[in-house]
Each structure stands twice: as structure tokens, then as C-alpha cells.
């Protein structure tokens, strides 16, 4: 579904790329974990896949169409859903309005469907009571679940997450990772997670390590 | 429109910040409104001043032409020892023609002469100089010899400069009106009346100084009080101002002699729209024999008021623009700070694929909601600020106007060779007229629907500009840098 072709990226010095000549393939119905030491370029790689930045070398293809061809804004709106480590939500809204807003912007088939949004939140343990409070009054784990619910409510085939469990305790981490697995398996989406935690990575279907400018498949 | 809903949710959820923004915007808009109010009030006051102060066109003998003629005759034929300057009295038929022109609201016929007291005693001047001075230096000898009582023949006293400028006031009975035409009705001064124990209804006798030198009985219909200032303006060569009587111009003409019937010394036309004074003068000139008669204009009081008011208006204009520009800059800076603080939110919106212009539109909508409330608050508060500023400015501008008019008066009375027959006040009074009238000119500072609409326009423009300035930040913002750090 998603392919990188000879992908390379550097910040200042072309002679010192973070990674180069990366050829990977990601498929729907699968979850992928990306491990690696700090500063190796995991987040940078994810930002390219998420359409937040353009590659310096090579290309990224979605169903054999280049992201440039699709248009980055268009790609972000319709094809990819992103979960960050923090600051995922509109702080001045309730979880419900966060979902409705994202659904309206991306124009999903359920856009405007309040009951659908409430049910999606409820599936992730955000009951009607929590769903209508301001998100700032929710715990970090609850907020992360709202962000995942937002991803589930959309139509995007690709879900990318950068250390989505970085701020969470063990219980919440387990709950969140289970949701990502459900997104991949039940919703038949492609989930790519960058993480430091081997436990989290181990639960994904595939693991890659970014090392020496290359991605190595661990399993 | 989703950005509209987001804007509303944001303004509502962050009430504290919204209230602060409303207060800042209200303060800015209040100053804008104060400027707008003063400007529109100045425009109104100028229009009012036009009507109040007015301007005049005076038809009189062409003194310059007469003087030239006199010189010519003296050089060509030097047989007469002393050349005589002959002034042709103004014809009332000419005056009637001019009066029918557009923009002439009313006119006053002035015909002055003097008679000698018969049944009463004249008032001696306080300085001890008795009346009947035989014309000062530069004074022109008229065909009539000078009597001790000055007769000012007018169409109506209310139109006479001394009365319209409030220097003289009717205290008993009534003034001369058009109904007094062809009567022997007279209005005398209070001091003269009390000295001779005369009152309304009494009859006095005077003796003509010209022609048959008949004794004529006059009926007192009113008593007026001349103010102190008018005595000084009468000049050194006249009798005490208390010895001036007002009659219909027809009676003054009778005193002068039969050939003066249907004539006048001068006719003053009040111009309803002072801005049109030169076109009125041009039209009037076509109706008269300019070699014999001259039309002179006086709109100095109007010009003074206009200048003072346009000063206020241009000052208000500057306030409006300065405040608007300063306000735009302040709001733009606030919005820039707000955008920095909200970069995560903008990043999330961008990562969801929201169009950048819609993010700008959200910020604009938020500010618009704030501005709408601020306009309402400023509308209420601007009334107060405008009132304070308005009264301050008027007291300033009135002072300048009065200073100017005083100078104007000196110039007027200083003109040598002026008055026909001992100067009957004349144009010098007009200067004072301006002063007293302007003092009344008030700035009507009240908030109208037009002001509020203008204010709304300014609010909209300030909002739009400040968002445009600040949106450079939104448009340049990279979601990657915002969210991944
Ligand atoms: N905007 C930037 N300009 C220059 N260098 C950058 C920029 N962003 C990141 N880098 C550098 O690029 C390298 C990779 O950064 P990146 O954030 O992708 O690493 P990461 O693998 O996600 O690390 P971590 O595990 O700590 O999150 C780092 O050395 C970082 O200092
Ligand atoms: Mg990272």
C-alpha cells in the first residue's frame, strides 16, 4: 500500500544523511513498529510518511502514486491520520467536538454524525460524561485515547504515531497499544508506530530498527 | 463552515482571554469613535456656523470711481478751489433686483442723516465733549450739514448690525420694522429717554438740517440700550451714541430732502449660504451700474468660523487615523502572540489537512466576534469620551476665533475716510459679530447610526489588517516543526 523508493533525508549536510536509499513497504491490516536510538531520525522518517515534510531523495508512493502527485495537504486530509506524543487535541473543545471537528475537516463519510463520534469514544472507554467535558480535564491516557478515537473515526487507511505511549503509565500503554492493534486488524488499516519501548514494539506485527542510516527488519 | 464553529468554541471556551481582547479592542475603538464624533460634529457645526454667522453683500456708492472722477475734474478744470466728490445714493430699485437673487435671505436698507434736537436735550459725551463735531479728519463733507442727533434709517432694527450682533437691545416697546415704512416712528436710546423723561408713546420734535429745515414730530415706539462697546465704535467725530435714533429709512430720506426718496446710503444683503457669496456678488454686479455703485462682500466671520472648525475637523481626522493605525499595530501584535501560543493547535489543524486560509479565517472570525462586542462597548463609552474631548476642543477653538475677530475689528474701525456722515458703526461691527456668534457654536457630540457604522467599518478594517499582518506567521508555520520537537 505504502512504498518508499530510495528514500533519503538530511537536514544541513547532504554528506551526512539521517538515512538513505530506504526501500520499505507497508500494508493494510498490519502494524509496524520502528525502534532506534535517540536522534537517529525516526521522527523525521515518520514526518515524511505522514506528509508533513518532503523527502530530500527518493519518493514515497501511496498505491503507486507519489505523495507529490497527490498533494501533501490532500494526502494529510484524506489518506493519513497522525497521533503525536502530546498536543494532539484542540484544548478548547470537548472530546466529542475534537472528533466532530476532525471529521468535518477530513470530510469522512460519518462527518457530522454525533452518535457515531460518541460511540467511537465510548469504544475507547471515553463515556458520554467525559466526552462532553473540556479535554484539558482529562488525564494523559484519556487524552491519548481521544486522539486514537479521532483516528478511528476517520477514513484514512494509514495511521502513524510518534511515541504515542511516551507519556503513559503501563496500564494506559497497554490499553493504547491494544487499540492500535484493533485499528490494524479490525479496521484493516496500516499502522506505523515509532517507539522506544521494546514491549510496545513486540506487540506489533512487524519491527524495524533504524540504525546506521538503514532500516533493519527485526522480525 | 467548520472554522466558524471552531472560532465560536474557542472564543467561548477561553472567556478570560476573550474578555481581555474585548477590553483592548474597546479602548482602541473608543478613541477611533471619539475622533469620528468630533469630526462629524465639526462638520455639523460648520454647517450651523454658516447659517448662524452668515455673510453679507453690501451695495453702496462706488467710492473709488467717485474719487477718481473728482481727481480728473480737479486736474482738467482748476477753476473751483476745492473739488467735490459726489457720491450717488443707492437706488432702492437696484436693491430690490439684487434681493431677488438666489441665496439672499433678507436685506436691510440704511440711510443715515442727522437732525437737531428741538423738544429735548441731547446727551453730552462722558468725556465732556459736546456733540455735533463737524467731521473728523478724512471725513467727507456731505451735502447736509451736521446736526446733534444721528438718525439711522433702517428697514428694520433687527436686521441692523448693532442689533443683530446684540450690541444694542430693545428694552422697551419695539424696534423699527418694515411696517414702520413711511411713518414718523422712532426708537431712541435709553439714556436719552431717561434724561428727557421720555417713554414709549411720547412725541419729540426735531429740526431738519437740510432742505426746508422743517420741524418734524416723531413718535417714540421703542427704547433701546446701546452697549459700551458700540460707543467706541462710533468713532471720535460723532456725538454720544445715546443721541442715535433709529427710524425707517423712508423718514431718514425725508430729512435729507425730496431728491433722496427711493434711495439709500447702502443696502446690506444677508447671504443665506456664505459659500456662495462670490457668485452672489458676480450676479449682483450685472444688475447695477458699476461705475456708480459698488458691491462689497463681508464673509470674514464665516471664514473665521470655517477656519476654526476645519482645524477641529482636521485634528479629529488625524486622531482617527493615528488611533486606527496604532490600534491595528497593537491588535496585530496581540494576534501574533496569540498565534505563537496556539501553534500546537495550528499544527494539529495542518496535520488534519486543513487549508491554511481556513485557519486564518478562523482567527479572523474570532477577532470579529470580539470586535462586534467591542464596537458596542465603544459606542456607549465613546459618547462620554467624545463629550469630554468635544467641549475641550470647542473652548479652544472659540478662544482662537474670538482673538481673530478682535483683530479684525481693529482693522475695520481703523480704516480712514470711512463713515459717511460720522460713521454709523458699519463694517467694524461685523468683526465682533463673529466673536459673539462663535461663542455659541457648540459641538454637538452624539453617537449617530452613521458614526456606529463608520466605527464598525474601522473595526472591521483594523481586524482584517491585523489578522493579515499576523497571518504571515500561520502561513509560514510548518506542522512538522510545531509538532515534532
Ligand atoms: N529541524 C531540524 N534541523 C536540523 N536538525 C534537526 C532538525 N530536526 C531534527 N534534527 C536532527 O536530526 C536528527 C534526527 O532527529 P529526529 O527527531 O528524527 O530523531 P528521533 O530518532 O526521533 O530521536 P528521538 O528518539 O529522540 O525522538 C537529530 O540529530 C536532530 O538533532
Ligand atoms: Mg522522535
Coordinates of C-alpha atoms in Angstrom, one line a residue, chain B:
Chain B
X1 CA -18.3 26.2 7.8
X2 CA -16.2 24.4 10.3
X3 CA -13.8 27.2 11.1
X4 CA -16.7 29.3 12.2
X5 CA -17.7 26.7 14.7
X6 CA -14.1 26.4 15.9
X7 CA -13.9 30.2 16.3
X8 CA -17.0 30.2 18.4
X9 CA -15.9 27.3 20.6
X10 CA -12.5 29.0 21.1
X11 CA -13.9 32.4 22.0
X12 CA -16.4 30.8 24.3
X13 CA -14.0 28.3 26.0
X14 CA -11.3 31.0 26.6
X15 CA -13.6 33.6 28.1
X16 CA -10.9 35.3 30.1
X17 CA -8.7 35.9 27.1
X18 CA -11.7 36.9 25.0
X19 CA -12.7 39.5 27.7
X20 CA -9.2 40.9 27.7
X21 CA -9.2 41.2 23.9
X22 CA -12.6 42.9 24.0
X23 CA -11.3 45.4 26.5
X24 CA -8.2 46.2 24.5
X25 CA -10.3 46.5 21.3
X26 CA -12.9 48.6 23.0
X27 CA -10.2 51.0 24.2
X28 CA -8.8 51.3 20.7
X29 CA -12.2 51.7 19.1
X30 CA -13.3 54.2 21.7
X31 CA -10.5 56.5 20.6
X32 CA -11.4 56.0 17.0
X33 CA -15.0 56.8 17.8
X34 CA -14.1 59.9 19.7
X35 CA -12.2 61.1 16.7
X36 CA -15.1 60.2 14.4
X37 CA -17.6 62.0 16.7
X38 CA -15.5 65.2 16.8
X39 CA -15.0 65.2 13.1
X40 CA -18.7 64.8 12.3
X41 CA -19.6 67.3 15.0
X42 CA -17.2 69.8 13.4
X43 CA -18.8 69.3 10.0
X44 CA -22.2 69.8 11.6
X45 CA -21.0 72.8 13.5
X46 CA -19.5 74.3 10.4
X47 CA -22.8 74.0 8.6
X48 CA -24.6 75.5 11.6
X49 CA -22.0 78.3 11.7
X50 CA -22.7 79.1 8.1
X51 CA -26.3 79.7 8.9
X52 CA -25.6 81.4 12.2
X53 CA -22.8 83.7 11.2
X54 CA -23.8 84.3 7.7
X55 CA -22.2 86.7 5.3
X56 CA -23.3 89.9 3.7
X57 CA -23.1 91.7 0.4
X58 CA -23.3 95.5 0.7
X59 CA -24.5 97.7 -2.1
X60 CA -23.1 101.3 -1.8
X61 CA -21.9 104.1 -3.9
X62 CA -18.7 103.4 -5.8
X63 CA -16.3 105.4 -3.7
X64 CA -13.2 104.6 -5.7
X65 CA -14.8 105.7 -9.0
X66 CA -16.2 108.8 -7.5
X67 CA -12.7 109.7 -6.1
X68 CA -11.1 109.2 -9.5
X69 CA -13.7 111.4 -11.1
X70 CA -13.0 114.0 -8.6
X71 CA -9.3 113.9 -9.3
X72 CA -9.9 114.1 -13.0
X73 CA -12.1 117.1 -12.8
X74 CA -9.8 118.9 -10.5
X75 CA -6.8 118.4 -12.8
X76 CA -8.7 119.3 -16.0
X77 CA -10.5 122.4 -14.7
X78 CA -8.9 124.0 -11.8
X79 CA -11.4 126.8 -11.5
X80 CA -13.1 125.5 -8.4
X81 CA -10.8 125.9 -5.3
X82 CA -11.9 122.7 -3.8
X83 CA -13.0 119.6 -5.8
X84 CA -16.1 118.0 -4.7
X85 CA -16.6 114.2 -4.5
X86 CA -20.1 113.3 -5.4
X87 CA -21.5 110.0 -4.2
X88 CA -24.6 108.7 -5.9
X89 CA -27.1 107.4 -3.4
X90 CA -28.0 103.8 -4.0
X91 CA -31.3 103.2 -5.8
X92 CA -33.8 101.0 -4.0
X93 CA -35.0 99.7 -7.3
X94 CA -31.5 98.2 -7.8
X95 CA -31.6 96.8 -4.3
X96 CA -34.9 95.0 -5.0
X97 CA -33.4 93.4 -8.1
X98 CA -30.4 92.1 -6.1
X99 CA -32.7 90.9 -3.3
X100 CA -34.5 88.6 -5.7
X101 CA -31.2 86.7 -6.5
X102 CA -30.8 83.2 -5.1
X103 CA -29.2 82.8 -1.7
X104 CA -30.3 86.3 -0.4
X105 CA -32.4 85.8 2.6
X106 CA -33.1 89.3 3.6
X107 CA -31.8 92.8 3.2
X108 CA -31.5 96.0 5.2
X109 CA -31.6 99.5 3.8
X110 CA -29.5 102.0 5.6
X111 CA -29.9 105.7 5.2
X112 CA -28.3 107.9 7.8
X113 CA -28.5 111.6 8.4
X114 CA -28.7 114.0 11.3
X115 CA -31.2 116.4 12.7
X116 CA -31.2 118.9 15.5
X117 CA -32.9 118.4 18.8
X118 CA -35.8 120.7 19.4
X119 CA -38.1 119.3 22.2
X120 CA -35.4 117.5 24.1
X121 CA -31.8 117.8 25.2
X122 CA -29.1 115.6 23.6
X123 CA -26.8 113.5 25.9
X124 CA -23.4 115.1 26.4
X125 CA -20.5 112.7 26.0
X126 CA -19.0 111.5 29.2
X127 CA -15.6 113.0 28.2
X128 CA -17.3 116.4 28.2
X129 CA -17.0 116.9 24.5
X130 CA -20.4 118.1 23.2
X131 CA -21.9 116.5 20.2
X132 CA -22.0 118.0 16.8
X133 CA -18.4 117.7 15.9
X134 CA -18.0 118.9 12.4
X135 CA -16.5 115.8 10.9
X136 CA -13.1 114.4 11.7
X137 CA -10.0 114.3 9.6
X138 CA -10.7 112.5 6.4
X139 CA -14.4 112.7 7.0
X140 CA -16.3 113.7 4.0
X141 CA -18.5 116.7 4.0
X142 CA -21.9 115.7 3.0
X143 CA -24.4 117.9 1.3
X144 CA -26.2 118.2 4.5
X145 CA -24.8 120.0 7.5
X146 CA -24.4 118.0 10.7
X147 CA -27.0 118.0 13.4
X148 CA -26.7 116.9 17.0
X149 CA -28.9 113.9 16.7
X150 CA -27.9 111.0 14.5
X151 CA -30.7 109.4 12.5
X152 CA -30.1 105.8 11.4
X153 CA -32.8 104.9 8.9
X154 CA -33.2 101.2 8.5
X155 CA -35.6 98.6 7.1
X156 CA -35.9 97.0 10.5
X157 CA -33.8 97.3 13.6
X158 CA -33.5 93.6 13.9
X159 CA -31.6 93.5 10.6
X160 CA -29.3 96.4 11.6
X161 CA -25.8 95.3 12.6
X162 CA -25.9 96.8 16.0
X163 CA -29.0 94.8 16.9
X164 CA -28.1 91.5 15.1
X165 CA -24.8 91.5 16.8
X166 CA -26.5 92.0 20.2
X167 CA -24.6 95.2 20.9
X168 CA -27.9 97.1 21.1
X169 CA -31.0 95.8 22.6
X170 CA -34.6 96.9 22.6
X171 CA -35.6 97.3 26.2
X172 CA -39.0 98.9 25.9
X173 CA -41.6 99.0 23.2
X174 CA -40.5 97.5 19.9
X175 CA -37.9 98.0 17.2
X176 CA -38.4 99.5 13.8
X177 CA -40.0 97.0 11.4
X178 CA -41.0 97.1 7.7
X179 CA -44.4 98.2 8.9
X180 CA -42.9 101.5 10.0
X181 CA -42.1 102.4 6.4
X182 CA -43.4 105.9 5.7
X183 CA -44.2 106.6 9.3
X184 CA -42.5 109.0 11.8
X185 CA -41.9 106.2 14.3
X186 CA -38.6 106.4 16.2
X187 CA -36.6 104.2 18.6
X188 CA -34.5 106.2 21.0
X189 CA -31.7 105.3 23.3
X190 CA -32.3 104.6 27.0
X191 CA -30.0 107.4 28.3
X192 CA -31.6 110.0 26.1
X193 CA -35.0 108.8 27.2
X194 CA -34.3 108.9 30.9
X195 CA -32.5 112.3 30.7
X196 CA -35.6 113.8 29.0
X197 CA -38.1 111.6 30.9
X198 CA -39.4 110.3 27.6
X199 CA -41.1 106.9 27.2
X200 CA -42.9 104.8 24.6
X201 CA -45.8 106.7 23.1
X202 CA -44.3 110.2 23.7
X203 CA -43.7 112.6 20.9
X204 CA -40.5 114.5 20.3
X205 CA -39.7 117.3 17.9
X206 CA -36.6 117.6 15.7
X207 CA -35.5 120.2 13.2
X208 CA -34.2 119.2 9.8
X209 CA -30.6 120.2 9.0
X210 CA -31.2 120.1 5.2
X211 CA -33.7 121.5 2.8
X212 CA -36.6 123.4 4.3
X213 CA -35.3 122.9 7.8
X214 CA -38.8 122.0 8.9
X215 CA -39.7 121.0 12.4
X216 CA -40.9 117.3 12.5
X217 CA -42.7 115.5 15.2
X218 CA -41.5 111.9 15.9
X219 CA -43.4 109.2 17.8
X220 CA -41.4 107.0 20.1
X221 CA -42.3 103.3 19.6
X222 CA -39.4 101.8 21.4
X223 CA -36.4 102.4 23.6
X224 CA -33.1 100.6 23.1
X225 CA -29.9 100.2 25.1
X226 CA -26.6 100.6 23.4
X227 CA -23.8 98.6 24.9
X228 CA -20.5 100.2 26.0
X229 CA -18.7 98.7 23.0
X230 CA -20.8 100.3 20.4
X231 CA -19.9 103.8 21.8
X232 CA -16.3 103.2 21.0
X233 CA -17.1 102.0 17.5
X234 CA -19.0 105.2 16.8
X235 CA -15.7 107.0 16.4
X236 CA -14.4 110.3 17.7
X237 CA -16.3 112.5 15.3
X238 CA -19.8 111.6 16.2
X239 CA -22.0 112.6 19.1
X240 CA -22.6 110.4 22.0
X241 CA -24.1 107.1 20.9
X242 CA -27.1 107.8 23.1
X243 CA -28.1 110.5 20.5
X244 CA -28.6 108.0 17.8
X245 CA -32.2 107.3 16.9
X246 CA -33.5 104.5 14.6
X247 CA -36.3 105.3 12.1
X248 CA -37.5 103.8 9.0
X249 CA -35.1 104.6 6.1
X250 CA -38.0 106.5 4.5
X251 CA -38.1 109.0 7.3
X252 CA -34.3 109.5 7.0
X253 CA -34.7 110.1 3.3
X254 CA -37.4 112.7 4.0
X255 CA -35.0 114.5 6.4
X256 CA -32.3 114.5 3.7
X257 CA -34.6 116.1 1.1
X258 CA -37.1 115.1 -1.6
X259 CA -34.4 114.0 -4.1
X260 CA -33.4 111.3 -1.7
X261 CA -36.7 109.4 -2.0
X262 CA -36.2 105.8 -3.0
X263 CA -32.5 105.9 -2.3
X264 CA -30.2 104.7 0.5
X265 CA -26.7 105.1 1.7
X266 CA -26.2 101.4 1.4
X267 CA -28.1 98.2 1.3
X268 CA -26.8 95.2 3.1
X269 CA -28.0 91.8 1.8
X270 CA -27.8 88.7 4.0
X271 CA -26.4 85.7 2.1
X272 CA -28.1 82.5 3.3
X273 CA -25.2 80.3 2.0
X274 CA -21.9 82.1 2.7
X275 CA -20.1 79.6 0.5
X276 CA -22.0 81.2 -2.5
X277 CA -21.0 84.7 -1.6
X278 CA -18.8 85.4 -4.7
X279 CA -21.4 84.1 -7.1
X280 CA -24.0 86.3 -5.5
X281 CA -21.7 89.2 -5.8
X282 CA -21.0 88.4 -9.5
X283 CA -24.7 88.1 -10.2
X284 CA -25.4 91.3 -8.4
X285 CA -22.8 93.3 -10.3
X286 CA -24.6 92.5 -13.6
X287 CA -27.7 94.2 -12.2
X288 CA -26.1 97.5 -11.3
X289 CA -24.1 100.4 -12.9
X290 CA -20.7 99.6 -11.5
X291 CA -19.3 102.9 -12.4
X292 CA -21.6 104.5 -9.8
X293 CA -22.2 101.7 -7.4
X294 CA -20.1 99.0 -5.7
X295 CA -20.9 95.7 -4.2
X296 CA -18.6 94.7 -1.3
X297 CA -18.7 91.4 0.5
X298 CA -18.1 90.5 4.1
X299 CA -17.8 86.9 5.0
X300 CA -14.8 87.3 7.4
X301 CA -16.8 86.0 10.3
X302 CA -17.9 83.0 8.2
X303 CA -14.3 82.4 7.1
X304 CA -13.1 82.7 10.7
X305 CA -15.6 80.1 11.9
X306 CA -14.9 77.9 9.0
X307 CA -11.2 78.0 9.6
X308 CA -11.6 77.2 13.3
X309 CA -14.0 74.4 12.6
X310 CA -11.9 72.9 9.8
X311 CA -9.0 73.0 12.3
X312 CA -11.0 70.9 14.7
X313 CA -12.1 68.6 11.8
X314 CA -8.6 68.0 10.6
X315 CA -7.4 67.4 14.1
X316 CA -10.1 64.9 14.6
X317 CA -9.2 63.3 11.3
X318 CA -5.6 62.9 12.4
X319 CA -6.8 61.3 15.7
X320 CA -8.9 58.9 13.8
X321 CA -6.1 57.7 11.5
X322 CA -3.4 57.7 14.2
X323 CA -5.6 55.7 16.5
X324 CA -6.6 53.4 13.7
X325 CA -3.1 52.7 12.7
X326 CA -1.8 52.3 16.3
X327 CA -4.8 50.1 17.0
X328 CA -4.0 47.9 14.0
X329 CA -0.4 47.5 15.1
X330 CA -1.4 46.7 18.7
X331 CA -4.0 44.2 17.6
X332 CA -1.7 42.7 15.1
X333 CA 1.0 42.2 17.8
X334 CA -1.6 40.6 20.1
X335 CA -2.7 38.3 17.4
X336 CA 0.9 37.4 16.6
X337 CA 1.4 36.5 20.2
X338 CA -1.8 34.5 20.3
X339 CA -0.8 32.6 17.2
X340 CA 2.5 31.7 18.7
X341 CA 0.7 30.4 21.8
X342 CA -1.6 28.4 19.6
X343 CA 1.0 26.8 17.3
X344 CA 0.1 23.3 18.5
X345 CA -3.5 23.8 17.6
X346 CA -2.5 25.2 14.2
X347 CA -0.1 22.2 13.8
X348 CA -2.9 19.7 14.5
X349 CA -5.2 21.5 12.1
X350 CA -2.5 21.4 9.4
X351 CA -1.8 17.7 10.1
X352 CA -5.5 17.0 9.6
X353 CA -5.1 18.6 6.2
X354 CA -7.0 21.9 7.0
X355 CA -6.4 24.6 4.4
X356 CA -4.3 27.4 5.7
X357 CA -6.7 30.1 4.6
X358 CA -9.4 28.5 6.7
X359 CA -7.1 28.7 9.7
X360 CA -6.6 32.4 9.0
X361 CA -10.4 32.7 8.6
X362 CA -10.9 31.1 12.0
X363 CA -8.7 33.7 13.6
X364 CA -10.4 36.4 11.7
X365 CA -13.8 35.2 12.8
X366 CA -12.7 35.0 16.4
X367 CA -11.4 38.6 16.3
X368 CA -14.6 39.7 14.5
X369 CA -16.7 38.3 17.4
X370 CA -14.5 40.2 19.8
X371 CA -14.8 43.4 17.7
X372 CA -18.5 43.3 17.5
X373 CA -18.8 43.4 21.3
X374 CA -16.1 46.0 21.4
X375 CA -17.9 48.2 19.0
X376 CA -21.0 48.1 21.2
X377 CA -18.9 48.9 24.3
X378 CA -17.0 51.7 22.5
X379 CA -20.3 53.0 21.2
X380 CA -21.5 53.5 24.7
X381 CA -18.2 54.7 26.1
X382 CA -17.3 56.8 23.0
X383 CA -20.2 59.1 23.8
X384 CA -18.5 60.1 27.1
X385 CA -15.1 60.5 25.7
X386 CA -16.4 62.4 22.7
X387 CA -18.3 64.8 25.0
X388 CA -15.2 65.5 27.1
X389 CA -13.0 66.0 24.0
X390 CA -15.6 68.0 22.2
X391 CA -16.1 70.6 24.9
X392 CA -12.3 70.8 25.3
X393 CA -11.8 71.5 21.6
X394 CA -14.6 74.0 21.3
X395 CA -13.4 76.1 24.2
X396 CA -10.0 76.2 22.5
X397 CA -11.3 77.0 19.0
X398 CA -13.7 79.6 20.3
X399 CA -10.8 81.4 22.0
X400 CA -8.9 81.5 18.8
X401 CA -11.9 82.7 16.9
X402 CA -12.5 85.5 19.3
X403 CA -8.9 86.6 19.2
X404 CA -9.1 86.7 15.4
X405 CA -12.3 88.7 15.4
X406 CA -10.9 91.3 17.8
X407 CA -8.0 91.9 15.4
X408 CA -10.5 92.1 12.6
X409 CA -12.4 94.7 14.4
X410 CA -9.4 96.9 14.9
X411 CA -8.7 96.7 11.2
X412 CA -12.2 97.7 10.4
X413 CA -12.6 100.7 12.5
X414 CA -9.1 101.9 11.7
X415 CA -10.0 102.4 8.0
X416 CA -9.6 106.1 7.4
X417 CA -12.0 108.2 5.5
X418 CA -14.7 105.6 6.4
X419 CA -18.1 106.6 7.6
X420 CA -20.4 108.5 5.6
X421 CA -21.7 111.1 8.0
X422 CA -19.9 110.3 11.1
X423 CA -19.7 106.5 10.8
X424 CA -22.7 104.5 11.9
X425 CA -20.9 101.6 13.2
X426 CA -20.6 100.0 9.8
X427 CA -18.4 97.0 8.9
X428 CA -16.3 97.2 12.1
X429 CA -19.2 95.7 14.0
X430 CA -19.1 92.6 11.9
X431 CA -15.9 91.5 13.4
X432 CA -17.5 91.5 16.8
X433 CA -20.4 89.8 15.4
X434 CA -18.2 86.8 14.6
X435 CA -16.9 86.6 18.1
X436 CA -20.3 86.6 19.8
X437 CA -21.8 84.1 17.3
X438 CA -18.9 81.6 17.5
X439 CA -19.0 81.6 21.2
X440 CA -22.4 80.0 20.8
X441 CA -21.2 77.4 18.3
X442 CA -21.3 74.2 20.2
X443 CA -20.0 70.8 19.1
X444 CA -23.0 68.5 19.1
X445 CA -21.2 65.3 20.1
X446 CA -23.6 62.5 20.0
X447 CA -23.3 59.0 18.6
X448 CA -25.4 58.5 15.5
X449 CA -26.1 55.4 13.5
X450 CA -23.7 56.7 10.8
X451 CA -20.9 57.0 13.5
X452 CA -21.6 53.5 14.6
X453 CA -21.5 52.2 11.0
X454 CA -18.2 54.1 10.5
X455 CA -16.8 52.7 13.7
X456 CA -17.9 49.2 12.6
X457 CA -16.1 49.8 9.3
X458 CA -12.9 50.9 11.1
X459 CA -13.2 47.9 13.5
X460 CA -13.6 45.6 10.5
X461 CA -10.6 47.1 8.8
X462 CA -8.4 47.0 11.9
X463 CA -9.3 43.4 12.5
X464 CA -8.7 42.5 8.9
X465 CA -5.4 44.2 8.7
X466 CA -4.1 42.9 12.0
X467 CA -5.0 39.4 11.0
X468 CA -3.4 39.8 7.6
X469 CA -0.2 41.1 9.2
X470 CA -0.2 38.2 11.8
X471 CA -1.3 35.5 9.3
X472 CA 2.2 35.6 7.8
X473 CA 3.1 33.5 10.8
X474 CA 0.3 31.0 10.2
X475 CA 1.2 30.7 6.5
X476 CA 4.8 30.1 7.2
X477 CA 4.2 27.6 10.1
X478 CA 5.4 24.1 9.3
X479 CA 3.4 21.4 11.1
X480 CA 6.4 19.2 11.4
X481 CA 8.4 21.8 13.4
X482 CA 5.4 22.6 15.5
X483 CA 4.5 19.0 16.5
X484 CA 7.8 17.2 16.4
X485 CA 10.4 18.8 18.6

